Every structure is written in C-alpha cells, then in structure tokens.
Short mmCIF file of C-alpha atoms in Angstrom, two decimals:
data_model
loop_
_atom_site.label_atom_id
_atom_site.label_comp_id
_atom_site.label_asym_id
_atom_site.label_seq_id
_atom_site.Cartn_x
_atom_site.Cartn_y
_atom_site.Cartn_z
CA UNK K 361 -101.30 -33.88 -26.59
CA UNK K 362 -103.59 -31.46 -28.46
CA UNK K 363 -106.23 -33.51 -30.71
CA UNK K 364 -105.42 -31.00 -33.80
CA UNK K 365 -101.46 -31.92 -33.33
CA UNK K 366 -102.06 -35.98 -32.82
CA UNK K 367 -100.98 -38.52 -35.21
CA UNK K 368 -103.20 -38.75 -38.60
CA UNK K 369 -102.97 -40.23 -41.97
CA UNK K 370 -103.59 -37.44 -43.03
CA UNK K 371 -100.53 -35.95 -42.35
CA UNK K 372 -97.17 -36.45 -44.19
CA UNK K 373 -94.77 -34.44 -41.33
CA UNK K 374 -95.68 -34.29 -38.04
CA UNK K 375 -93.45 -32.22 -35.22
CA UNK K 376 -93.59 -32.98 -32.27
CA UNK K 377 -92.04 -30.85 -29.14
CA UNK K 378 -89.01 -29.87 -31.68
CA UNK K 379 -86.68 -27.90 -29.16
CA UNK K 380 -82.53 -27.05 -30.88
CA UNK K 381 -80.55 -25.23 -28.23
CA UNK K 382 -77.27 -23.38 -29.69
CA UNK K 383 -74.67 -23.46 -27.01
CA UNK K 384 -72.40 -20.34 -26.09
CA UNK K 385 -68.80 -21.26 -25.37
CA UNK K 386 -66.21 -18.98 -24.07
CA UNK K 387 -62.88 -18.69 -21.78
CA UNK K 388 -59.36 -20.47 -22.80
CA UNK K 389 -61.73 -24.07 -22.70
CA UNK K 390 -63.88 -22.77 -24.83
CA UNK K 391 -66.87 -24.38 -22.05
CA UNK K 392 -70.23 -23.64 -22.77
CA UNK K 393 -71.60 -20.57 -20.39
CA UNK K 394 -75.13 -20.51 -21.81
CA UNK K 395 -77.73 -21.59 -24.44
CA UNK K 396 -79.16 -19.88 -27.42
CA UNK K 397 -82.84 -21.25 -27.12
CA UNK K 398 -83.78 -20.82 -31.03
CA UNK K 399 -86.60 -23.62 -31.24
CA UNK K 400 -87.93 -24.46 -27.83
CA UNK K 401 -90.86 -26.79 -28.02
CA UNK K 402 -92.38 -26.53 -31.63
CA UNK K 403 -95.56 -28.78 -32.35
CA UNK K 404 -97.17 -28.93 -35.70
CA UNK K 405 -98.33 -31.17 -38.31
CA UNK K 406 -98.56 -30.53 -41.95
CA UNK K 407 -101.00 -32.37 -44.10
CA UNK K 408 -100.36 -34.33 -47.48
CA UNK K 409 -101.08 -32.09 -50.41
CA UNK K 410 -101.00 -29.13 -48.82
CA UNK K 411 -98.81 -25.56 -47.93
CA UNK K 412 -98.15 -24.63 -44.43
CA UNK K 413 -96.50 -21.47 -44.28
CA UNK K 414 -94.40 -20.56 -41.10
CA UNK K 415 -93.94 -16.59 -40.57
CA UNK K 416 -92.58 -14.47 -38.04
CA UNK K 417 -89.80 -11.71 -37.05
CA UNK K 418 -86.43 -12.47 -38.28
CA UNK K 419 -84.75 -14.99 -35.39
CA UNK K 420 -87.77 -16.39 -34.50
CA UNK K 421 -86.34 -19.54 -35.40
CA UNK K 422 -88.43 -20.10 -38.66
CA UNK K 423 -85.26 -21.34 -40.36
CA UNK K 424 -83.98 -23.52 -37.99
CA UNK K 425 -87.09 -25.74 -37.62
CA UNK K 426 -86.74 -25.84 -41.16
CA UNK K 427 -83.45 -27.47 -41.13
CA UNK K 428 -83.91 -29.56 -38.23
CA UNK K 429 -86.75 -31.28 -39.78
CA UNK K 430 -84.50 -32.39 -42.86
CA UNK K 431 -81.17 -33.17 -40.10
CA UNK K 432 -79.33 -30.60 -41.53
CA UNK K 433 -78.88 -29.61 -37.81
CA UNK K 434 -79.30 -32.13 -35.48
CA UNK K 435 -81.76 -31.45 -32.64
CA UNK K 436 -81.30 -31.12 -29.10
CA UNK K 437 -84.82 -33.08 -28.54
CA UNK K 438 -88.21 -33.97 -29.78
CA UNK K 439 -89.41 -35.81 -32.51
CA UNK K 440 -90.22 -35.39 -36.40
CA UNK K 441 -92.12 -38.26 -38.13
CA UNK K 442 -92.52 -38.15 -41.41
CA UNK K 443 -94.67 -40.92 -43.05
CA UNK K 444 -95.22 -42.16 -39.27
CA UNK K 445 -91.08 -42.80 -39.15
CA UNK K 446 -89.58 -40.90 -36.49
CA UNK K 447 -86.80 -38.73 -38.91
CA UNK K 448 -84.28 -38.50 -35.56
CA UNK K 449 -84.16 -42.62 -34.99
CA UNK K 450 -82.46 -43.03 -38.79
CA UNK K 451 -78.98 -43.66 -39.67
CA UNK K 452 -76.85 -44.91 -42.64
CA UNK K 453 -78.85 -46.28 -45.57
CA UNK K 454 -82.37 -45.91 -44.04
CA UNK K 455 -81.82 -41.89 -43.56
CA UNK K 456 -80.25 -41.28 -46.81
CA UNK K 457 -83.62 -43.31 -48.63
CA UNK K 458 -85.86 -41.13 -46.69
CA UNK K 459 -83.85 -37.85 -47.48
CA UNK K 460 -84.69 -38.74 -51.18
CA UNK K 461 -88.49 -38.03 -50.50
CA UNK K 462 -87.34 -34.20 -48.52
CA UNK K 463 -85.73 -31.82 -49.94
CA UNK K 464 -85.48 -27.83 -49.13
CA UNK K 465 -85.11 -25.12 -51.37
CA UNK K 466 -82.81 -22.29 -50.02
CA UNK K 467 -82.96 -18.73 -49.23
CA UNK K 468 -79.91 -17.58 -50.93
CA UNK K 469 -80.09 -18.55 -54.89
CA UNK K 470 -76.74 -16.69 -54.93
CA UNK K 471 -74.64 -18.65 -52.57
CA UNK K 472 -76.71 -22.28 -52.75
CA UNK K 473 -75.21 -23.20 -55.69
CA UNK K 474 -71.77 -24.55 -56.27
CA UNK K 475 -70.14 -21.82 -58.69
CA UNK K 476 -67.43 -24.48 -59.98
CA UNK K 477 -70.56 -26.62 -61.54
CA UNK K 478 -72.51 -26.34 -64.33
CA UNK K 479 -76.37 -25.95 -63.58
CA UNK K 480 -77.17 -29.37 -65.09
CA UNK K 481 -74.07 -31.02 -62.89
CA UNK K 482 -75.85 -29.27 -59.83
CA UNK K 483 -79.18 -30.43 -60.71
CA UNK K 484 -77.84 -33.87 -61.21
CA UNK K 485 -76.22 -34.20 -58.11
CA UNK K 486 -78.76 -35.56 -56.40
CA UNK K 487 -79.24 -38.61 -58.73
CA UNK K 488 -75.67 -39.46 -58.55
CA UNK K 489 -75.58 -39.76 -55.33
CA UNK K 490 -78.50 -42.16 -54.98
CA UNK K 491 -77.36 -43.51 -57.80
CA UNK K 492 -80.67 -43.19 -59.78
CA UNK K 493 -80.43 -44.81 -63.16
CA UNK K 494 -77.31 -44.78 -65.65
CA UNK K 495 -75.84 -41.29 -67.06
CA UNK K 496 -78.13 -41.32 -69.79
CA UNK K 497 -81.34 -41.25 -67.68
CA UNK K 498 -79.99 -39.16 -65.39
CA UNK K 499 -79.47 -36.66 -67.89
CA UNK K 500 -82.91 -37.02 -69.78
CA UNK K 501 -84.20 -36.57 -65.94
CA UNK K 502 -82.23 -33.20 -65.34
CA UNK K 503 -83.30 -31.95 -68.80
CA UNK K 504 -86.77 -32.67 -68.00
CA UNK K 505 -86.80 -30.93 -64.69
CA UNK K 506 -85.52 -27.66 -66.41
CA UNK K 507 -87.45 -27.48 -68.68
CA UNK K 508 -90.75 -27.67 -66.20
CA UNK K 509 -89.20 -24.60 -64.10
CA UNK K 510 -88.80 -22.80 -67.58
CA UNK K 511 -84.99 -23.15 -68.29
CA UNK K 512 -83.79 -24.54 -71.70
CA UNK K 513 -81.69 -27.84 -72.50
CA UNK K 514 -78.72 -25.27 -73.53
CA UNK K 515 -78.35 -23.77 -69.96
CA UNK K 516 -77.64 -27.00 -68.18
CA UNK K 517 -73.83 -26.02 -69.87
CA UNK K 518 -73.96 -22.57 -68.03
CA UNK K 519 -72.75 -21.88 -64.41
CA UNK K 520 -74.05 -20.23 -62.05
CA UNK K 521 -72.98 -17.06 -62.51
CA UNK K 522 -74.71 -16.79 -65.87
CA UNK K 523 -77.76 -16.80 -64.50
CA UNK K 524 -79.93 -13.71 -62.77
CA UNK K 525 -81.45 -13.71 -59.28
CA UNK K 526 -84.63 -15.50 -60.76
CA UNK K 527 -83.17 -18.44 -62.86
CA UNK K 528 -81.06 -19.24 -60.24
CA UNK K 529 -83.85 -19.57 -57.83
CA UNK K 530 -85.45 -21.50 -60.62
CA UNK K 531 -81.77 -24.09 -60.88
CA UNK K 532 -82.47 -24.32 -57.25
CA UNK K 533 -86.49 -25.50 -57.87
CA UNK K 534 -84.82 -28.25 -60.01
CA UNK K 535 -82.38 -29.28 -58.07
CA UNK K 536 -84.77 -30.23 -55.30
CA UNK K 537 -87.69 -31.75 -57.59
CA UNK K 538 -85.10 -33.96 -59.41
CA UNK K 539 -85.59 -36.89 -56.70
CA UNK K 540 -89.34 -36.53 -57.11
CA UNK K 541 -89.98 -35.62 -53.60
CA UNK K 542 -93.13 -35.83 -51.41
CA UNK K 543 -92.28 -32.46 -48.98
CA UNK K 544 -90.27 -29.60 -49.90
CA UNK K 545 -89.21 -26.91 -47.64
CA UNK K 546 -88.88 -23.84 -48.86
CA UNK K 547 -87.20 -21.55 -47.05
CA UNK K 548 -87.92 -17.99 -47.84
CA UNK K 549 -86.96 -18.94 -51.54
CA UNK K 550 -88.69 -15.66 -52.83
CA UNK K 551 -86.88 -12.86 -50.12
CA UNK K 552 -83.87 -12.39 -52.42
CA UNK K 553 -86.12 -11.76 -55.53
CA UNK K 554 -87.17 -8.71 -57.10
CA UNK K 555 -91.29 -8.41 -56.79
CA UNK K 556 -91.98 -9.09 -60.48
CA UNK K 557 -90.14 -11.93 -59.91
CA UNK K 558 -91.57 -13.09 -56.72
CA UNK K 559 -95.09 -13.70 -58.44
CA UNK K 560 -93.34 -15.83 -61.08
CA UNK K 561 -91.45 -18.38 -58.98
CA UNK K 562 -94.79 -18.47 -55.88
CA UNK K 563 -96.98 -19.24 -59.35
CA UNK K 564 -94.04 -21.86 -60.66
CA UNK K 565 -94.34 -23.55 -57.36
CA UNK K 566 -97.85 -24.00 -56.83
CA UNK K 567 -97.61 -25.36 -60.40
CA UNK K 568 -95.01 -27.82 -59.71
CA UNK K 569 -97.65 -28.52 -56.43
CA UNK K 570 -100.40 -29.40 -58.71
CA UNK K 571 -98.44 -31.69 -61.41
CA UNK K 572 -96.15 -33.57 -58.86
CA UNK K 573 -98.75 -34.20 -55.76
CA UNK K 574 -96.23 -31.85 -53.27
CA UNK K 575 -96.09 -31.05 -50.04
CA UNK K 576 -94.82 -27.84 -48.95
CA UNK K 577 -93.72 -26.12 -45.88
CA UNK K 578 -93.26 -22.46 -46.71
CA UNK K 579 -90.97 -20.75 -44.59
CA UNK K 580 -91.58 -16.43 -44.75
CA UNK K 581 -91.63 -13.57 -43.32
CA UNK K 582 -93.24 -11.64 -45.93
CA UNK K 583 -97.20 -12.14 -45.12
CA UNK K 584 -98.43 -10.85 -48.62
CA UNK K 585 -96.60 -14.09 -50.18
CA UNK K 586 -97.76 -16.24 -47.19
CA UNK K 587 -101.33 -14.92 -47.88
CA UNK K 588 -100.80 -15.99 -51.61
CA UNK K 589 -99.27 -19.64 -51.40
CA UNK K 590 -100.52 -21.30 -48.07
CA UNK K 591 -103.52 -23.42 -47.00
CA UNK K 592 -102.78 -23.43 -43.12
CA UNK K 593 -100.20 -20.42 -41.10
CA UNK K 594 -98.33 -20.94 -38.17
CA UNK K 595 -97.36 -17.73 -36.67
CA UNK K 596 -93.78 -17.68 -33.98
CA UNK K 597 -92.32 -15.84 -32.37
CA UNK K 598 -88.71 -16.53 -30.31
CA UNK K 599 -88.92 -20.13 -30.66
CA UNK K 600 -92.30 -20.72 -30.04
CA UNK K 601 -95.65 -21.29 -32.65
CA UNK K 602 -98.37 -18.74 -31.21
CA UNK K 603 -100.85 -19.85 -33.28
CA UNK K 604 -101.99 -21.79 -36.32
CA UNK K 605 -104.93 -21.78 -38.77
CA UNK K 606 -106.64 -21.81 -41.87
CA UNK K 607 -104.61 -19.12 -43.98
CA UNK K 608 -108.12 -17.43 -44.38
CA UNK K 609 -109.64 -17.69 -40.79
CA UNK K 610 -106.21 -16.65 -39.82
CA UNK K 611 -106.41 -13.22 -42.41
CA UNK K 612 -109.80 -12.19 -41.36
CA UNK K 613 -109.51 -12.91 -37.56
CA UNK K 614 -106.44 -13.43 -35.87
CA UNK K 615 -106.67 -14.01 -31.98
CA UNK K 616 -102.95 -13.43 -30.95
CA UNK K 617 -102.14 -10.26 -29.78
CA UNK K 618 -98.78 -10.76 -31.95
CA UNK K 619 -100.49 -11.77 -35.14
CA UNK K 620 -102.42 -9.43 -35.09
CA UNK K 621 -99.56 -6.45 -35.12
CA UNK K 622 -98.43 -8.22 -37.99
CA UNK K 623 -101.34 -8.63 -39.79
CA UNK K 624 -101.93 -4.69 -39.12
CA UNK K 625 -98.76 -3.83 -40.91
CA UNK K 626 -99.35 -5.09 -44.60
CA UNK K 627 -99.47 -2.07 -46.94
CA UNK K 628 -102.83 -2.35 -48.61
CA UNK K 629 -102.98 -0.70 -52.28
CA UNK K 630 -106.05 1.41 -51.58
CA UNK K 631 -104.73 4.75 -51.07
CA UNK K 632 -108.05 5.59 -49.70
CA UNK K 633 -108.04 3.02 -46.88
CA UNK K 634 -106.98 3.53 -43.13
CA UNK K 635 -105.76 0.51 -41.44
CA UNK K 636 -105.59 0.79 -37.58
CA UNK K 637 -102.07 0.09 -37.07
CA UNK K 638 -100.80 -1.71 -34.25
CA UNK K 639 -97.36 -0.73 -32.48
CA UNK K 640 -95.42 -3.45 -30.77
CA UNK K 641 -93.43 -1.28 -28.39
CA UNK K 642 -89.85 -2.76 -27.18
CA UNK K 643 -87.04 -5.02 -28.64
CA UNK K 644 -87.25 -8.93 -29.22
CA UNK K 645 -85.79 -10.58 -26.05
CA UNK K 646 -82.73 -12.49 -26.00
CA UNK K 647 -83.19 -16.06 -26.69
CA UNK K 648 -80.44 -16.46 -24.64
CA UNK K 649 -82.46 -15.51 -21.66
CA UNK K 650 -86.23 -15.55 -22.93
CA UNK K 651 -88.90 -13.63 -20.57
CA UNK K 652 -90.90 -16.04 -18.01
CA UNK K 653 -93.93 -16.77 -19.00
CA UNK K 654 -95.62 -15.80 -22.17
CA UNK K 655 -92.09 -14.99 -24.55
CA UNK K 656 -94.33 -12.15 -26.02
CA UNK K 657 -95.76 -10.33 -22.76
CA UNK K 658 -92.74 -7.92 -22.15
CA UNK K 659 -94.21 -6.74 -25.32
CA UNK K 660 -97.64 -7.38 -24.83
CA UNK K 661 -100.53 -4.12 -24.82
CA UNK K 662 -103.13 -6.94 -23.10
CA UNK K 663 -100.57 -8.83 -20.85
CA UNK K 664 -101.33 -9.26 -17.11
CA UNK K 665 -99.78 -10.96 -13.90
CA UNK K 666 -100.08 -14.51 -15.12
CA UNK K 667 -98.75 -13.88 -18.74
CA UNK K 668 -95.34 -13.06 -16.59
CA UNK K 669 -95.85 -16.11 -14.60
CA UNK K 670 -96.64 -19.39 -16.56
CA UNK K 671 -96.39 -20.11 -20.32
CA UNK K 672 -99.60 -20.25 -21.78
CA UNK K 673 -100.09 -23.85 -23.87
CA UNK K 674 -100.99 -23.89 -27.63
CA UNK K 675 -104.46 -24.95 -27.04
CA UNK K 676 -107.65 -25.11 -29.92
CA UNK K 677 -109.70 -22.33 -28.79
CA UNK K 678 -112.25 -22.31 -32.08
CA UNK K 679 -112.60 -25.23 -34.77
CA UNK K 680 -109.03 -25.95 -36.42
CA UNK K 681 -107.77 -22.81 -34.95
CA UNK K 682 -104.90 -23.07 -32.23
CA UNK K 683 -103.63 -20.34 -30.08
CA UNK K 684 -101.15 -20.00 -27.30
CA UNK K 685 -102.15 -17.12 -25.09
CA UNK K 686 -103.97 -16.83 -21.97
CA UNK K 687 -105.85 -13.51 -23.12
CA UNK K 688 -107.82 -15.90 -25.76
CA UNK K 689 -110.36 -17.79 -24.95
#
C-alpha cells in the first residue's frame, strides 16, 4: 500500500480499497444482468481534527462512499477503520456504540427530516435511542445543541415545515452533534441553500469544528465551498479518487488533467481577469461499463496508448500530494 494511505494515529477514518457495486436486475426473475460500478476501489484516510473535502461531477460516487462509510449501504468489499476498528466486522451492540461517535448530515434539509415531529423530538432522537440519560437531560441536551446552531428553546415545539431552507439545515446540524460525535459527514449540506446562506451554515460548521474537536468529511461538488472549508481534497471521478492534497497545493497546482478542468471553471469576481478555460469534450461513461484503463482517458486532451490499456495507480508523485495518472510524474 501507498505510505501516505497506511495506518496512522493520526488518522481517525481510514478507507481502504472501498468498492459498492449496484446490481441491474431484469427479465420475469428479476436476475441480475450487470453491475453499476459506483465506488470501485476508493483509498483514503482522513486525519483527526481535520476537513477532507471529496468533489467531483455528479455520479462520481461522492455520495455513496459517504454512506458506505457510516453502513447506511452495505459494501460489496474493502475495509473502513475508524479508530483502528474495521467499521464492516461490527454487528449488534458493538456497531450501534460506534455509530454514536459518526454521524452524517444530509443533502436534502427538506426531505431529512420527519415532518410528523417536532424539531426538538427529531433532534432528540438520537439520545433515545441510545438511551442517553433520563428525559430531563435529554431535553436540557437538545436545548443546548439549538441553541449553538442559532435556533431558540421555543422552536424545538415547531415542525419542520415552519422552518426555511437554512434553519432546517441548521435542525439537521443538531441532530447530528447531539451524540457528541468525533466524524461527521457532510454530504453536500450547503447545495440546497441559497448563497447568503451557504456562508452562514460553512462558518456555523467550522465553528462547531473548533468548540467540539470534529472531524469532518465534506462531501461537494461546488469547489468555491470546498476551497473555503477543507484542509486536504480528494478529487473523483466515476468511482475512482484521482488525486488528493493539501486544499492549497491542490488550488495553486493541480497535476490531474481532470482537476485541472475543474479548477479552470470557477467564476472568479474580477471582471478584468481571463482564465484559460479548459473544455472536457464528451459525456461521462457508463459506470455500468467504465472505459479500460484510465476511467478519464476517453476524455482525456493528454491521453495516449497506455492510458487505454492499464489503470494508472494512485501513487505520491510530490510530498503529501497523490495522483493517479500516468501523464504525471
């Protein structure tokens, strides 16, 4: 294995060759014809303390690491650890302990919450189920938590659909701090939001970062918020990390020929400055039938005969920076 992916104290999650295959049934038997490859042999590590944010095209499979690392889905193979316990070996009591220290915050603050609860039932939910303290502390808890998100004691009455776009992202915030986690996943929790609102909840959760000692992995497509919250980026594309770095090293000088078409297409607010603007010509393959070879090379302005022949490894080609492309060395 890669040095920069191998086991470290250092790290609170670590992924390791995450691969979740979707099958495709069809016919009277409903037998599966084929295999939607959305994650096919993820490897990454984030680090205690800090914000790894995971970008790319929409069905790249961002998401569905996402889940996979929390069991939401269960995966086809591979291996998350995190605290050094491998996630997929749990069961019963040991895997519902361990889901108290991860929790994700979803895309959708619209359809995540439960519209037949009140926000402080929601937010509470969590403690019941663990069975954290008696009524009366779970309730000074959930009161607490609201109020650190900026929501006040008299909406934990409310439901849901009192609430704008923003709060209810904010309800959703709560509702996965309440257990006093150690990792969060936040899965494009900003995307639904209107900008003015985006700054507010990215500055709420770094704040939340800072007071409760969290550990984020931020799941985007948006690079301008990426840019804002993360330490380290991982960049994929159709089921596979291309590259990961520093969020800075990555901003000033990305190696992948894929990153770097991204990169070139943030709007800058200098009317006066050109950016050279990088096309990516074609459609995302199938993941149903990905290309051989590099998955980006049908695509590709530098590929050549062996980017259609063998899959280039994510390999460290400068100091903490990893890229999987054979054009890079």
């Amino acid at each position: 294995m890669n040095t920069s992916l191998a086991a470290s104290s250092e790290n609170l999650v670590e992924i390791e060759n995450l691969v979740k295959y979707f099958p495709v049934r069809a016919g009277l038997f409903h037998r599966v014809v084929n295999w939607v490859k959305a994650v096919d042999g993820v490897s990454f590590s984030v680090k205690k303390g800090e914000t790894l944010g995971l970008v790319g095209e929409s069905g790249c499979g961002k998401t569905t690491v996402g889940r996979t690392i929390l069991r939401l889905i269960e995966p086809t193979r591979g291996q998350v650890r995190f605290e050094g316990r491998n996630i997929f070996q749990l069961r019963g009591r040991d895997l519902k302990q361990i889901r108290r220290d991860m929790q994700i915050i979803f895309q959708d603050p619209y359809a995540s919450l439960d519209p037949r609860l009140p926000v402080g039932e929601a937010v509470m939910e969590g403690l019941n189920i663990h069975g954290i303290g008696t009524r009366r502390e779970r309730v000074e808890i959930m009161l607490d938590i609201l109020k650190k998100v900026g929501l006040e004691e008299y909406h934990a009455r409310r439901y849901p659909h009192e609430f704008s776009g923003g709060q209810r992202q904010r309800i959703g915030i709560a509702r996965a701090l309440a257990l006093r986690p150690k990792f969060i996943i936040c899965d494009e929790p900003v995307s639904a939001l209107d900008v003015s609102i985006q700054s507010q909840v990215l500055n709420l959760l770094k704040d939340l970062q800072k007071e409760f000692g969290l550990t984020y992995l931020f799941i985007a497509h948006n690079l301008s918020v990426v840019e804002h919250i993360s330490d380290r980026v991982a960049v994929m594309y159709l089921g596979k990390v291309v590259e990961i770095t520093d969020r800075d090293e990555l901003y000033r000088s990305p190696l992948h020929p894929y990153t770097q078409a991204l990169l070139s297409a943030i709007p800058v607010a200098d009317p006066h400055f050109k950016r050279k603007r990088i096309v990516i010509k074609g459609d995302v393959p199938s993941p149903l039938n990905p290309p051989a070879g590099c998955r980006f090379h049908p695509r590709c302005p530098l590929a050549q005969a062996i980017c259609t022949q063998e899959e280039p490894i994510l390999r460290q080609v400068k100091t903490n920076h990893l890229v999987s492309c054979w054009m890079v060395s």
